[in-house]
Amino acid sequence: MKTAAFYTLGCKVNQYETEAVEELFEKNGYTSVPFNEKADCYVINTCSVTSMSDRKSRQIIRRAKKTNPDALIAVMGCYSQTAPDEVLAIDGVNLVLGTKDKSSVVRLMGTLKQDDKLNAVTDIRDNHTFEELSIERCTGRTRAYIKIQDGCSQFCSYCIIPYARGPVRSRAEDEIICEVKKLAEAGYKEVILTGIHAAAYGQDLENTSLDRLLNKLDTIDGIERIRLSSIEPMTLNSEFIDGIRGCKKLCPHFHISLQSGCDDTLKRMNRHYTTKQFEEIVNGLRSAFPGCAVTTDIMTGFAGETDEEFEKTLEFVKHIKFADAHVFQYSRRRGTPAARRPDQIAPEIKEARSKAIMSAVSVSKNEFLQNELGKTVDVLFETRTKDGLYEGKTTNYITVHAPSEEDISGRILKTELVSIENGIIFGKTVD
């Protein structure tokens, strides 16, 4: 029996797609093995959101070749889509696929010999059909990602993803509902809706939208939590908030991508909102969902970011008081408008600014956690830690560790939040 190994770089969408492709291999007679073991073929799903992502993708490809020089290697994903010839030129790569037609990878690999090289990347720009890749097997986990959408038409000036993923394509409502029902039947308690630009769900379909989808999923028996992944600010207008206010299973955790707290920087980024609009959205969410966690992404060192612009961002971050944030430095991406700007920021300045933002976020995160102490909340426990405690998440995405003499994995239990240590809340179950 042939063996196959898989490696995923990048976002949750990539992770979902890799798992679906792995199922396809297993249905076609392959046995999955860990990536660091010798396999007959390796499938690497790449990321290209930063230049570091490209570099990491190349390292992983070479690692596969070193593990088994005789194996067939397939590379797919965003890096492949944007630089197929570059990827195919890497020693050992036999097949290059982009961000569509991933369901054909098993068939194409079956036609190749060790020295063959095939570039199967096609133009993504005019692709308006969602490629159905679903996950049928259940591995005993308590939370499952559901891909509801692909592509992005925002064209932020720093971002390569619209060129790698193509325009917005939404998955049919019925297909999503069907998959969620299967997961509920298998015992999953929580589903996370994800996509390249999940907020755009339904824009290319008739008679559906993200808020309508959320309300439909809210009625599915067995699923107790529905969580949104990263979402663009302008989707969360008052009409949308009113539309989801009645979703009882929707987790009060909203990851809203800020990128910058300076209007001039946002304009150069081609982001379609102002800091005032962003603040109004946050206030609307906090009013509709008391106690909700608002987290974000913040980029430092974008091309042309002056000291004054950065200070505005820093003050805005302090003012909003995020529950947490992913802080990262601007990475020049070939093919994007921002990469052509002459006013690039020195690496040491980017680093210093990142540290300043992370310090501010650390303060607001601690304040958020302190406000939760003493509450008794529902925690979905998932795994056992090295210390023998059980780790889980609250609905507003706080990590909780709690002791238990019995196995509580996969259970939602009332838990009193007692103390904080290193950003983790320690609690005790009261059920």
Tab-separated table of C-alpha atoms in Angstrom, residues 233-234 256-267 269 271-283 309-317 319-320 322:
chain	number	residue	atom	x	y	z
A	233	PRO	CA	-14.588	45.639	9.711
A	234	MET	CA	-17.125	47.085	7.273
A	256	ILE	CA	-11.591	42.242	13.256
A	257	SER	CA	-8.585	43.139	11.130
A	258	LEU	CA	-7.434	46.695	11.953
A	259	GLN	CA	-3.939	46.735	10.345
A	260	SER	CA	-3.339	50.385	11.277
A	261	GLY	CA	-4.769	52.932	13.672
A	262	CYS	CA	-3.907	55.863	11.415
A	263	ASP	CA	-6.265	57.016	8.672
A	264	ASP	CA	-3.463	58.135	6.346
A	265	THR	CA	-1.802	54.729	6.597
A	266	LEU	CA	-5.112	52.945	6.057
A	267	LYS	CA	-5.662	54.960	2.898
A	269	MET	CA	-3.065	50.365	2.417
A	271	ARG	CA	-8.310	49.643	3.438
A	272	HIS	CA	-11.906	50.789	3.055
A	273	TYR	CA	-12.677	52.272	6.474
A	274	THR	CA	-11.503	54.930	8.884
A	275	THR	CA	-10.498	54.602	12.522
A	276	LYS	CA	-13.734	56.346	13.489
A	277	GLN	CA	-15.775	53.733	11.633
A	278	PHE	CA	-13.724	50.951	13.209
A	279	GLU	CA	-14.349	52.320	16.686
A	280	GLU	CA	-18.100	52.617	16.008
A	281	ILE	CA	-18.149	48.951	14.932
A	282	VAL	CA	-16.332	47.841	18.095
A	283	ASN	CA	-18.711	49.869	20.264
A	309	GLU	CA	1.530	57.792	11.967
A	310	PHE	CA	2.842	55.010	14.163
A	311	GLU	CA	2.125	56.999	17.315
A	312	LYS	CA	-1.469	57.398	16.150
A	313	THR	CA	-1.709	53.640	15.734
A	314	LEU	CA	-0.222	53.026	19.164
A	315	GLU	CA	-2.650	55.447	20.825
A	316	PHE	CA	-5.598	53.961	18.948
A	317	VAL	CA	-4.638	50.451	20.081
A	319	HIS	CA	-7.819	53.396	23.281
A	320	ILE	CA	-9.703	50.403	21.844
A	322	PHE	CA	-8.188	44.775	22.412
